[in-house]
JSON list of C-alpha atoms in Angstrom, two decimals:
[
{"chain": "J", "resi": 230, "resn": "UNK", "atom": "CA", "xyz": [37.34, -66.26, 6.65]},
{"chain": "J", "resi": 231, "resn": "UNK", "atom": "CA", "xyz": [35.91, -63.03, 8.43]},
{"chain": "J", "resi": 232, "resn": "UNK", "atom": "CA", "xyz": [31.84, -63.17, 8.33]},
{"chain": "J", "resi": 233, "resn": "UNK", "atom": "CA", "xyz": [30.76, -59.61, 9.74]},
{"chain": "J", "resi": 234, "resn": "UNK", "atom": "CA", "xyz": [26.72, -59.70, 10.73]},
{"chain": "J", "resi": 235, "resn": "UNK", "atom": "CA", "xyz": [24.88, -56.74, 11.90]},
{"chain": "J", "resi": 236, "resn": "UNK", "atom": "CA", "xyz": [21.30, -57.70, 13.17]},
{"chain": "J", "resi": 237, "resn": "UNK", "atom": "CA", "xyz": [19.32, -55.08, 13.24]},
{"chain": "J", "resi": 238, "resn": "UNK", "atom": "CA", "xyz": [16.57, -55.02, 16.47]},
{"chain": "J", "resi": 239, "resn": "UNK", "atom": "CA", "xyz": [13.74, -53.13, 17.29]},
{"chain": "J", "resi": 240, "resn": "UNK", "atom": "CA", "xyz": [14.33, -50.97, 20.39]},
{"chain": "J", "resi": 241, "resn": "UNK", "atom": "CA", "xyz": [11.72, -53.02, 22.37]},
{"chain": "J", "resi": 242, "resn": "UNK", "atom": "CA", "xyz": [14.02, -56.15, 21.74]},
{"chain": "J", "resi": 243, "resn": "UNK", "atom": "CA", "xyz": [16.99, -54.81, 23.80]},
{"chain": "J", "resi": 244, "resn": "UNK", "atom": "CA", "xyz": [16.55, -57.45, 26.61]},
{"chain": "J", "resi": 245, "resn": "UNK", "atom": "CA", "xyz": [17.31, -60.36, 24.34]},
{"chain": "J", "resi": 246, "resn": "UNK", "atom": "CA", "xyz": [20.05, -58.32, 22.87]},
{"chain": "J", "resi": 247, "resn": "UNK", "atom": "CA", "xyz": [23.25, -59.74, 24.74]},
{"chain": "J", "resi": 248, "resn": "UNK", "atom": "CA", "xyz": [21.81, -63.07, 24.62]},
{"chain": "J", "resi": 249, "resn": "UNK", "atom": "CA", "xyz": [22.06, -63.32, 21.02]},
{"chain": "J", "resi": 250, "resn": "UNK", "atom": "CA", "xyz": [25.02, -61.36, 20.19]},
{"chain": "J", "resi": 251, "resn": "UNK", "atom": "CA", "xyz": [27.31, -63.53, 22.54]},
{"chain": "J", "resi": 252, "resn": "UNK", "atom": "CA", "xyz": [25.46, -66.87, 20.90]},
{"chain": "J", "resi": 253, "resn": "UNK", "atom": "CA", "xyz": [26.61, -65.72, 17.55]},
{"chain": "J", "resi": 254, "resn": "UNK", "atom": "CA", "xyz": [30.19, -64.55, 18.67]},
{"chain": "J", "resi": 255, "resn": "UNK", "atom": "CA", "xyz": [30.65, -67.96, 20.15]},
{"chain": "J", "resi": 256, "resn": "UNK", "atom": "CA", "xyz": [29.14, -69.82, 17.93]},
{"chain": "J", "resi": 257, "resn": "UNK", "atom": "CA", "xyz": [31.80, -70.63, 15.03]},
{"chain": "J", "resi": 258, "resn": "UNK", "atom": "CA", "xyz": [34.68, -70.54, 17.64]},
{"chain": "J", "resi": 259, "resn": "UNK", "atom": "CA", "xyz": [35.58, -74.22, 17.51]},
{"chain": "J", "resi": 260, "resn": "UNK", "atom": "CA", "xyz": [36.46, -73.27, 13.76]},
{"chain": "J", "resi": 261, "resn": "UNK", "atom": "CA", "xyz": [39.62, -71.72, 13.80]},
{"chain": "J", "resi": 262, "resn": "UNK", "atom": "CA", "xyz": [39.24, -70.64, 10.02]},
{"chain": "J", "resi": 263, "resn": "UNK", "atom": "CA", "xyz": [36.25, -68.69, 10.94]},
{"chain": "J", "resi": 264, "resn": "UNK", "atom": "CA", "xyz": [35.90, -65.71, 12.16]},
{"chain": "J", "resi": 265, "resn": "UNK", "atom": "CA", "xyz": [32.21, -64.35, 13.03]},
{"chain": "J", "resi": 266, "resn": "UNK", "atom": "CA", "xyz": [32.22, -60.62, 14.21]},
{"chain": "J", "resi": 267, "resn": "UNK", "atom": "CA", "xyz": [28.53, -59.24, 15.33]},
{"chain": "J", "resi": 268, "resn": "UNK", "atom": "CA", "xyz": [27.40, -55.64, 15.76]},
{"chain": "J", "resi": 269, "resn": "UNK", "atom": "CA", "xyz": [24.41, -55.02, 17.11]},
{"chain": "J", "resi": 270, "resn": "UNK", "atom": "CA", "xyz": [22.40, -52.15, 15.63]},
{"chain": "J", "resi": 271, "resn": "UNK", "atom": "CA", "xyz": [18.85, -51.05, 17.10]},
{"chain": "J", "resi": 272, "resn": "UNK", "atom": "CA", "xyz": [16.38, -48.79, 14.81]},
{"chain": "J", "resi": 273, "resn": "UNK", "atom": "CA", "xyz": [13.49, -47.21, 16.41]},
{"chain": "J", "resi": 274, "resn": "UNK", "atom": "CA", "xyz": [9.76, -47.54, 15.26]},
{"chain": "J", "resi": 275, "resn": "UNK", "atom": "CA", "xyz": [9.50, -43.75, 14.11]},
{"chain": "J", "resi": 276, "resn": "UNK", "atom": "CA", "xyz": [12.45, -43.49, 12.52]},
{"chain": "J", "resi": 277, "resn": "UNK", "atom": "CA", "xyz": [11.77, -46.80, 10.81]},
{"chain": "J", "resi": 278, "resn": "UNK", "atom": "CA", "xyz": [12.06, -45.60, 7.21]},
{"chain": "J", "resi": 279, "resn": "UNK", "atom": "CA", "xyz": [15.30, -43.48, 7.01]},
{"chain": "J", "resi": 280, "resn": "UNK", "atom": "CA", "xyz": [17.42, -45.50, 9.44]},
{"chain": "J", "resi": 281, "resn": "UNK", "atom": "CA", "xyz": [16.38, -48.92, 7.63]},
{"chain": "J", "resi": 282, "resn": "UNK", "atom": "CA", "xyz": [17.48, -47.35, 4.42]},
{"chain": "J", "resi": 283, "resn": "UNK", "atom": "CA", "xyz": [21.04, -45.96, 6.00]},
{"chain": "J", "resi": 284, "resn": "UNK", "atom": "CA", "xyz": [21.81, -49.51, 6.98]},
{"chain": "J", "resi": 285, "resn": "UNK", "atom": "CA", "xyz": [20.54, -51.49, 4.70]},
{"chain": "J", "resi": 286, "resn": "UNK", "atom": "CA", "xyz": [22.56, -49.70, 1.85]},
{"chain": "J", "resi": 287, "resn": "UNK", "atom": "CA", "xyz": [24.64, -52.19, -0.22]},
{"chain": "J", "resi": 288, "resn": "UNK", "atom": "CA", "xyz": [24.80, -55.23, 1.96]},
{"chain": "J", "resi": 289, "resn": "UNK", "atom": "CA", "xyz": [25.10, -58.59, 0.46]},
{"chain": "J", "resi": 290, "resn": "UNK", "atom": "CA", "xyz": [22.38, -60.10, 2.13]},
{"chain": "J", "resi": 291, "resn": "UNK", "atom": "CA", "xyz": [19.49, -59.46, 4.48]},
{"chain": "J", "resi": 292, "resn": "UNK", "atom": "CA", "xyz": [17.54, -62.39, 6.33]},
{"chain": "J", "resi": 293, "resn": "UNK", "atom": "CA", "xyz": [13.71, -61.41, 7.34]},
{"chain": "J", "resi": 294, "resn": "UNK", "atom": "CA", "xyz": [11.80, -63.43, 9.81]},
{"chain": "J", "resi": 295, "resn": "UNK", "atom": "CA", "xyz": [8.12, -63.60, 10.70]},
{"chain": "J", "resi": 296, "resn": "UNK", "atom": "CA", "xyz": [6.93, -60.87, 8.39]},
{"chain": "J", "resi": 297, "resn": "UNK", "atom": "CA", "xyz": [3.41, -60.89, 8.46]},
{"chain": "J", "resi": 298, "resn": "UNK", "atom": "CA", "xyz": [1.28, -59.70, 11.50]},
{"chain": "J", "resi": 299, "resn": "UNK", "atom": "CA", "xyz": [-0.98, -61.30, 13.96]},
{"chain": "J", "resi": 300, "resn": "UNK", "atom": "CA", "xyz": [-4.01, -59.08, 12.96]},
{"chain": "J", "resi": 301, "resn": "UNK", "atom": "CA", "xyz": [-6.95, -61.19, 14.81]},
{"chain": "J", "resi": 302, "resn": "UNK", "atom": "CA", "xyz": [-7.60, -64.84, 15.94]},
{"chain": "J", "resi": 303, "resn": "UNK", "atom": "CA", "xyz": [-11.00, -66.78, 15.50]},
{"chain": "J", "resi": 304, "resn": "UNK", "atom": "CA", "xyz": [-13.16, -69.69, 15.13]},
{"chain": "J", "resi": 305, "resn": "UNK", "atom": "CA", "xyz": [-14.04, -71.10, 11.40]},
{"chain": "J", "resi": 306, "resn": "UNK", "atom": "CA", "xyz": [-16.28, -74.11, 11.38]},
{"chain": "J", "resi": 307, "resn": "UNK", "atom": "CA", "xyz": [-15.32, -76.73, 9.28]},
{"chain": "J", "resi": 308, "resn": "UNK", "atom": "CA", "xyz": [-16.60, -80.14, 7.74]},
{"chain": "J", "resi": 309, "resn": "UNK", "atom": "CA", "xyz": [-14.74, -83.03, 7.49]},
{"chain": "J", "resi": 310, "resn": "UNK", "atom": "CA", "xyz": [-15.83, -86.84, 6.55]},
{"chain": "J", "resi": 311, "resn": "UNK", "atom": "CA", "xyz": [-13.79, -89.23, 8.76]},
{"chain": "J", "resi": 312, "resn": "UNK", "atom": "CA", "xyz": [-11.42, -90.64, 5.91]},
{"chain": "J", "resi": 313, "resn": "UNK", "atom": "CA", "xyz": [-10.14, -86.69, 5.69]},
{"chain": "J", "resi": 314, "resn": "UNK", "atom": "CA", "xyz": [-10.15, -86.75, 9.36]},
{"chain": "J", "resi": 315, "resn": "UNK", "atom": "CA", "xyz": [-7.97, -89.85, 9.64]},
{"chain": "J", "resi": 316, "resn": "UNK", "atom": "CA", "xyz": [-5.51, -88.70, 6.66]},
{"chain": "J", "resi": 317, "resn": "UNK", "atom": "CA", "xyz": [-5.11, -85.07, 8.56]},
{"chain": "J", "resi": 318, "resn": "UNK", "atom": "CA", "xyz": [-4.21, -87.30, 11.84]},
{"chain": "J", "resi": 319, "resn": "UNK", "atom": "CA", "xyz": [-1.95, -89.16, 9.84]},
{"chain": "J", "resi": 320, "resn": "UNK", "atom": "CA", "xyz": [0.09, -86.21, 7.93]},
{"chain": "J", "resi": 321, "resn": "UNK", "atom": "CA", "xyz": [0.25, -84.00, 10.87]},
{"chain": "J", "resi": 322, "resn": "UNK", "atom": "CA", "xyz": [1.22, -86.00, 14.04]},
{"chain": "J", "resi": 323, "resn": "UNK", "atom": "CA", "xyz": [3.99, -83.73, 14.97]},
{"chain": "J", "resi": 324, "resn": "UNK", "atom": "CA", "xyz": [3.23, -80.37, 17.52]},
{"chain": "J", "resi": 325, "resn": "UNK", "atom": "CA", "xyz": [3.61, -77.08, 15.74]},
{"chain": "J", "resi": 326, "resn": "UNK", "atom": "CA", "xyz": [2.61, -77.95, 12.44]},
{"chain": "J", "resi": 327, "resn": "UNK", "atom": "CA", "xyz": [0.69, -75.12, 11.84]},
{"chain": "J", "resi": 328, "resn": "UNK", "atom": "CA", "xyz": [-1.27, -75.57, 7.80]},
{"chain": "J", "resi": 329, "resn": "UNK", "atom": "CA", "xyz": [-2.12, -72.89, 6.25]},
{"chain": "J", "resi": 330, "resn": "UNK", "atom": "CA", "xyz": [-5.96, -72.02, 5.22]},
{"chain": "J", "resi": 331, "resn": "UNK", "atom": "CA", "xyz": [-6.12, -69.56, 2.46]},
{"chain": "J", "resi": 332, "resn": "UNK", "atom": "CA", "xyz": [-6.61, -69.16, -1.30]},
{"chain": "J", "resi": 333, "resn": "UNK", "atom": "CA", "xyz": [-4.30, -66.28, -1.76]},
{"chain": "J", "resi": 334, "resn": "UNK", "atom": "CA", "xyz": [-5.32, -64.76, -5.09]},
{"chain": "J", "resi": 335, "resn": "UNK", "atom": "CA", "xyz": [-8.66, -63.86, -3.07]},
{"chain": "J", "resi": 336, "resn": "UNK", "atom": "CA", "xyz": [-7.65, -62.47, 0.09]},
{"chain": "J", "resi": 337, "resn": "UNK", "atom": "CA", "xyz": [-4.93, -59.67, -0.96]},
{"chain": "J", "resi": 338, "resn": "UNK", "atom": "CA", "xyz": [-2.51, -58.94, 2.44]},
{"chain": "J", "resi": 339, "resn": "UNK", "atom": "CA", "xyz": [-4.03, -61.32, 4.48]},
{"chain": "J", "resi": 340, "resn": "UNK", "atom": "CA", "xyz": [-3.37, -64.94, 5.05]},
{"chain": "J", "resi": 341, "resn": "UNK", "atom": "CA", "xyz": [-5.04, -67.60, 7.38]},
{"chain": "J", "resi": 342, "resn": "UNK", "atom": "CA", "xyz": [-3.23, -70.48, 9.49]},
{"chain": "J", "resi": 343, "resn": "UNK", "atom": "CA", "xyz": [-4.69, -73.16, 11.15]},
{"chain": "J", "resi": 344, "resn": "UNK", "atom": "CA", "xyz": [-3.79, -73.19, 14.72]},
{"chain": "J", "resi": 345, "resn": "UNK", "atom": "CA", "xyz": [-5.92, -76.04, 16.37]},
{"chain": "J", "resi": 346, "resn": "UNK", "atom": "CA", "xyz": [-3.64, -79.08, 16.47]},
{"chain": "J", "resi": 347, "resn": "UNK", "atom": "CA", "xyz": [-7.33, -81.08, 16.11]},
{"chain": "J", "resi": 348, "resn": "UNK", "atom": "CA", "xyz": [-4.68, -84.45, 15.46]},
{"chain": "J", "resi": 349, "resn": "UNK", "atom": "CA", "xyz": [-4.59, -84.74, 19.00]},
{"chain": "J", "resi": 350, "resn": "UNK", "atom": "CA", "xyz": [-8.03, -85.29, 20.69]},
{"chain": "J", "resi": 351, "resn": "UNK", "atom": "CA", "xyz": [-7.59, -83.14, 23.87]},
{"chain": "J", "resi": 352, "resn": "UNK", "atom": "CA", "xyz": [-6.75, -80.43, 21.41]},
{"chain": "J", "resi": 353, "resn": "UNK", "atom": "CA", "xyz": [-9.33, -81.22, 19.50]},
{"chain": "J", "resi": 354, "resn": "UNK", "atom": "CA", "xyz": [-12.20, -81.22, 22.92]},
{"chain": "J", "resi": 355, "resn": "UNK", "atom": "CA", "xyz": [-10.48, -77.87, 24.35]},
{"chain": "J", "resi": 356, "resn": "UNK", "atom": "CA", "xyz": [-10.92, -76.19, 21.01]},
{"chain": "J", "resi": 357, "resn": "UNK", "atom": "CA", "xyz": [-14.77, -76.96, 20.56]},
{"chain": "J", "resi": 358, "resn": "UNK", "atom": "CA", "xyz": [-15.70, -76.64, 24.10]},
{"chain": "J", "resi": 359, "resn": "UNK", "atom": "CA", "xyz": [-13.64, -72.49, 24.06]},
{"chain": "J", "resi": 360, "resn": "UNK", "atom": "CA", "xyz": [-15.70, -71.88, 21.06]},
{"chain": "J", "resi": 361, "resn": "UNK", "atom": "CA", "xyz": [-18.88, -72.91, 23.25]},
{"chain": "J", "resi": 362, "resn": "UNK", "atom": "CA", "xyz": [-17.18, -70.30, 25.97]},
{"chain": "J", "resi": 363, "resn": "UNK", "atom": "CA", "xyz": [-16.39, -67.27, 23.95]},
{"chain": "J", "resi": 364, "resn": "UNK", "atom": "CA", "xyz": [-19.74, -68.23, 21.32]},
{"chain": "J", "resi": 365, "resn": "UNK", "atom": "CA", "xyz": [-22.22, -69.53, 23.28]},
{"chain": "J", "resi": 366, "resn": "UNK", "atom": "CA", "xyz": [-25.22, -68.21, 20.52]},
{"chain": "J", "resi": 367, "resn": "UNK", "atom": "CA", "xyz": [-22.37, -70.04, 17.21]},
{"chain": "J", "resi": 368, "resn": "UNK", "atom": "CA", "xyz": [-24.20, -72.03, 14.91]},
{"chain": "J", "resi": 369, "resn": "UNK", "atom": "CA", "xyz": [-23.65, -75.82, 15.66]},
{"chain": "J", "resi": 370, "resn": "UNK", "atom": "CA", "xyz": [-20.81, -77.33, 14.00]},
{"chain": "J", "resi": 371, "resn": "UNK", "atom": "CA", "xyz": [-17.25, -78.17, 14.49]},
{"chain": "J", "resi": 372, "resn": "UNK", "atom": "CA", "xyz": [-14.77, -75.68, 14.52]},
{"chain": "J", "resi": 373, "resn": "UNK", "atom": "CA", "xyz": [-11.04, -74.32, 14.13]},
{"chain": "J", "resi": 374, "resn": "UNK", "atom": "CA", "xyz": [-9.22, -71.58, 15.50]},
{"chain": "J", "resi": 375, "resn": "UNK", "atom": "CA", "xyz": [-7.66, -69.48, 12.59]},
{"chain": "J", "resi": 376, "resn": "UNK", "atom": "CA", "xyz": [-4.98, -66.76, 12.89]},
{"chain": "J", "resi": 377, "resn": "UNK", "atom": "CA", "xyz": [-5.50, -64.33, 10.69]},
{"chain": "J", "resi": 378, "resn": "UNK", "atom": "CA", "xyz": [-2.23, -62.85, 9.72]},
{"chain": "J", "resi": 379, "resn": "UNK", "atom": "CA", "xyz": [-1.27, -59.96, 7.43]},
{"chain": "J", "resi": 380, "resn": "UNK", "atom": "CA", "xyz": [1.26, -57.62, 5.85]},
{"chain": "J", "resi": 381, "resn": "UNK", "atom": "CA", "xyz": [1.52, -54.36, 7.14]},
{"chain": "J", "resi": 382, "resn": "UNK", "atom": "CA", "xyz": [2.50, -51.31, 5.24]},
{"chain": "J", "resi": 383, "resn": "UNK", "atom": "CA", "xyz": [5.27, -51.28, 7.36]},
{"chain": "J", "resi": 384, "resn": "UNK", "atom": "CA", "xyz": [6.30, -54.92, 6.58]},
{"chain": "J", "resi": 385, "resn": "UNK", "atom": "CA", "xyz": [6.15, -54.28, 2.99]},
{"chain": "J", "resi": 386, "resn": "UNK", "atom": "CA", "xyz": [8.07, -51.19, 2.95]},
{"chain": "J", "resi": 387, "resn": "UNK", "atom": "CA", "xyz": [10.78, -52.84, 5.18]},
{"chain": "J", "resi": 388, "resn": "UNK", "atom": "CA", "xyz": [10.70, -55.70, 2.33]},
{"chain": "J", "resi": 389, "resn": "UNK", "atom": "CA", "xyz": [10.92, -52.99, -0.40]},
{"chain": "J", "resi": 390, "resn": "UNK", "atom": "CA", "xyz": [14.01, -51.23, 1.23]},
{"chain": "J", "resi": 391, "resn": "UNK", "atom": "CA", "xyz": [15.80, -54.41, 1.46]},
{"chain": "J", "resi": 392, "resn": "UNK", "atom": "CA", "xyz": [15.04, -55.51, -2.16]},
{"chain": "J", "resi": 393, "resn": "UNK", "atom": "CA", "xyz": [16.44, -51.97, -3.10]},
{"chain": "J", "resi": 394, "resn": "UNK", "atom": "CA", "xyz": [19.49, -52.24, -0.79]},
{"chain": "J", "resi": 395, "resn": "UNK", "atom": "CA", "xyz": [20.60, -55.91, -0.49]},
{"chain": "J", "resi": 396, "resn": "UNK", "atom": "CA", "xyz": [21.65, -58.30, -3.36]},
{"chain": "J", "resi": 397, "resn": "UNK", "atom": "CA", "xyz": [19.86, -60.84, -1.53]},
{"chain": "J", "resi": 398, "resn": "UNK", "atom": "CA", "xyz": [16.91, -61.01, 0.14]},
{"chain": "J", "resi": 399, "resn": "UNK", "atom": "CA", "xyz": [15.78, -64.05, 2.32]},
{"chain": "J", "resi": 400, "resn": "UNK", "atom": "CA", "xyz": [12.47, -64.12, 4.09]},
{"chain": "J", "resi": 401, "resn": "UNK", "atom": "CA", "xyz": [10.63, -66.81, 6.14]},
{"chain": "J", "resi": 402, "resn": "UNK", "atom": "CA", "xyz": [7.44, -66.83, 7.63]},
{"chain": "J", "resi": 403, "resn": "UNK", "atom": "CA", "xyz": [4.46, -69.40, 8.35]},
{"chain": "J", "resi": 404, "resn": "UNK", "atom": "CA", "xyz": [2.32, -68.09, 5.69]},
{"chain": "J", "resi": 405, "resn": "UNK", "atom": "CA", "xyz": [4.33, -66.05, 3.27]},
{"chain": "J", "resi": 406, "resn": "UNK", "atom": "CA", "xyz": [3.44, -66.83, -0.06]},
{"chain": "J", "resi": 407, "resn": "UNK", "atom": "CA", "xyz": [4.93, -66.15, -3.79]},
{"chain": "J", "resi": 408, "resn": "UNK", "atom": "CA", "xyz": [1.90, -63.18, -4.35]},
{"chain": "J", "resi": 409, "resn": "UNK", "atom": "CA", "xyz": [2.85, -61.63, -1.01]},
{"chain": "J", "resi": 410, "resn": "UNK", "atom": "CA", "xyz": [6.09, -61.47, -1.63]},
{"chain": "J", "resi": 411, "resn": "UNK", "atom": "CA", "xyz": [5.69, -59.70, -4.69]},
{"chain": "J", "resi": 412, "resn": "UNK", "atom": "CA", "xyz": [2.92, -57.23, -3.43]},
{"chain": "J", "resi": 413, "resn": "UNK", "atom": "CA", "xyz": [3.07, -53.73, -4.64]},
{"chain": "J", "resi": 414, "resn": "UNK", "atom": "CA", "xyz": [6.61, -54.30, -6.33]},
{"chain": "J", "resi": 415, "resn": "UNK", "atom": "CA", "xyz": [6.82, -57.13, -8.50]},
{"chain": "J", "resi": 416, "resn": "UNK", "atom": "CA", "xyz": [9.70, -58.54, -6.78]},
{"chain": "J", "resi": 417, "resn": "UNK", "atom": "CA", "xyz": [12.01, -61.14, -8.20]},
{"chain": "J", "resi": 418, "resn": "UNK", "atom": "CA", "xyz": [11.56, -63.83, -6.61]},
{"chain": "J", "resi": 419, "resn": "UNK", "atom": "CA", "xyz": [14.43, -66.50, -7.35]},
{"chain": "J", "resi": 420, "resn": "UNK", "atom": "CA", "xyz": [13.99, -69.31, -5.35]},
{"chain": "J", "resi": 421, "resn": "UNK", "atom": "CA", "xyz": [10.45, -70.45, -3.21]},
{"chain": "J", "resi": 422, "resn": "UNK", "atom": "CA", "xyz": [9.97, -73.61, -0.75]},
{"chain": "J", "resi": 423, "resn": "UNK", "atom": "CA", "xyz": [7.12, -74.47, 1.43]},
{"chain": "J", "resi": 424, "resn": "UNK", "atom": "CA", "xyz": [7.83, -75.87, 5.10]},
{"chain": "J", "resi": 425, "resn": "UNK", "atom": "CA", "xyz": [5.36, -77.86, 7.12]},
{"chain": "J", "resi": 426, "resn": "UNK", "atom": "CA", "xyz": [5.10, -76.31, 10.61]},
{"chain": "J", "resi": 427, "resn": "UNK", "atom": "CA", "xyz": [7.74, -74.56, 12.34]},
{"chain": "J", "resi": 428, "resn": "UNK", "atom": "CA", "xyz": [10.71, -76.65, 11.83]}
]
């Protein structure tokens, strides 16, 4: 079996570039009945549109990862009785579980995710007291640092070519949701699975 995989990179990537092609050319070598060939192919920001199209065109499948954009971080207060406070420190004990914080039918491109890690109590103290910092005039409450994240036009028109181009489409991201995903288009979205956190 011959698997041929052309990641595609951004031009600003080009340091991690032999890093990852000699990972996945040595990755499947203790296989002898696979063969994994890599080319690496960079596309530049301002040609984005007609180079993504060029080599994109007819490919079985195309993975996308971390679609949507950081577009701003901040504090949201929040309320919480102590029996929610104990369940949240029960379901999310583990680093890097990163809950997302947004009711997406009202907030069109934009999605919200949870970044405080208030499980763990010195978390929890550095997050109030930076709000104090950066807000010293906020009204008194607890609060929760929020990344705001969104899709781009030029996120969405990447995920448009490769709906038009490849017979499959994978994407993952922390906040991606079914109504993103389907944003302008109406893609067809075949298969949909929440994670918890970055794992």
């Amino acid at each position: 079996l011959i698997i041929s995989y052309q990641p595609l990179l951004l031009q600003l990537y080009y340091s991690t570039s032999g890093y990852l092609k000699y990972w996945l050319d040595n990755y499947m070598n203790k296989e002898h009945s696979v063969s994994l060939r890599t080319y690496l192919q960079y596309i530049s920001r301002d040609k984005f549109e007609n180079e993504l199209q060029k080599m994109l065109h007819n490919q079985d499948i195309c993975f996308i990862y971390d679609i949507l954009q950081t577009e701003t971080v901040q504090f949201d207060p929040y309320i919480t009785s102590d029996k929610q406070e104990l369940e949240y420190q029960v379901n999310c004990q583990f680093p890097k579980t990163f809950i997302q914080d947004t009711i997406s039918s009202s907030q069109d491109y934009k999605r919200k995710v949870n970044i405080s890690q208030l499980q763990f109590i010195v978390s929890k103290a550095y997050t109030q007291l930076t709000n104090k910092v950066i807000q010293p005039n906020a009204v008194e409450s607890q609060y929760k640092i929020m990344q705001v994240l969104e899709l781009q036009s030029k996120q969405n028109m990447l995920l448009k070519i490769a709906h038009e181009n490849c017979r499959w489409v994978v994407c993952e991201d922390r906040a991606i949701d079914k109504e993103l995903l389907r944003a302008d288009d109406n893609r067809r979205i075949i298969g949909f699975t929440t994670g918890e956190g970055c794992f």
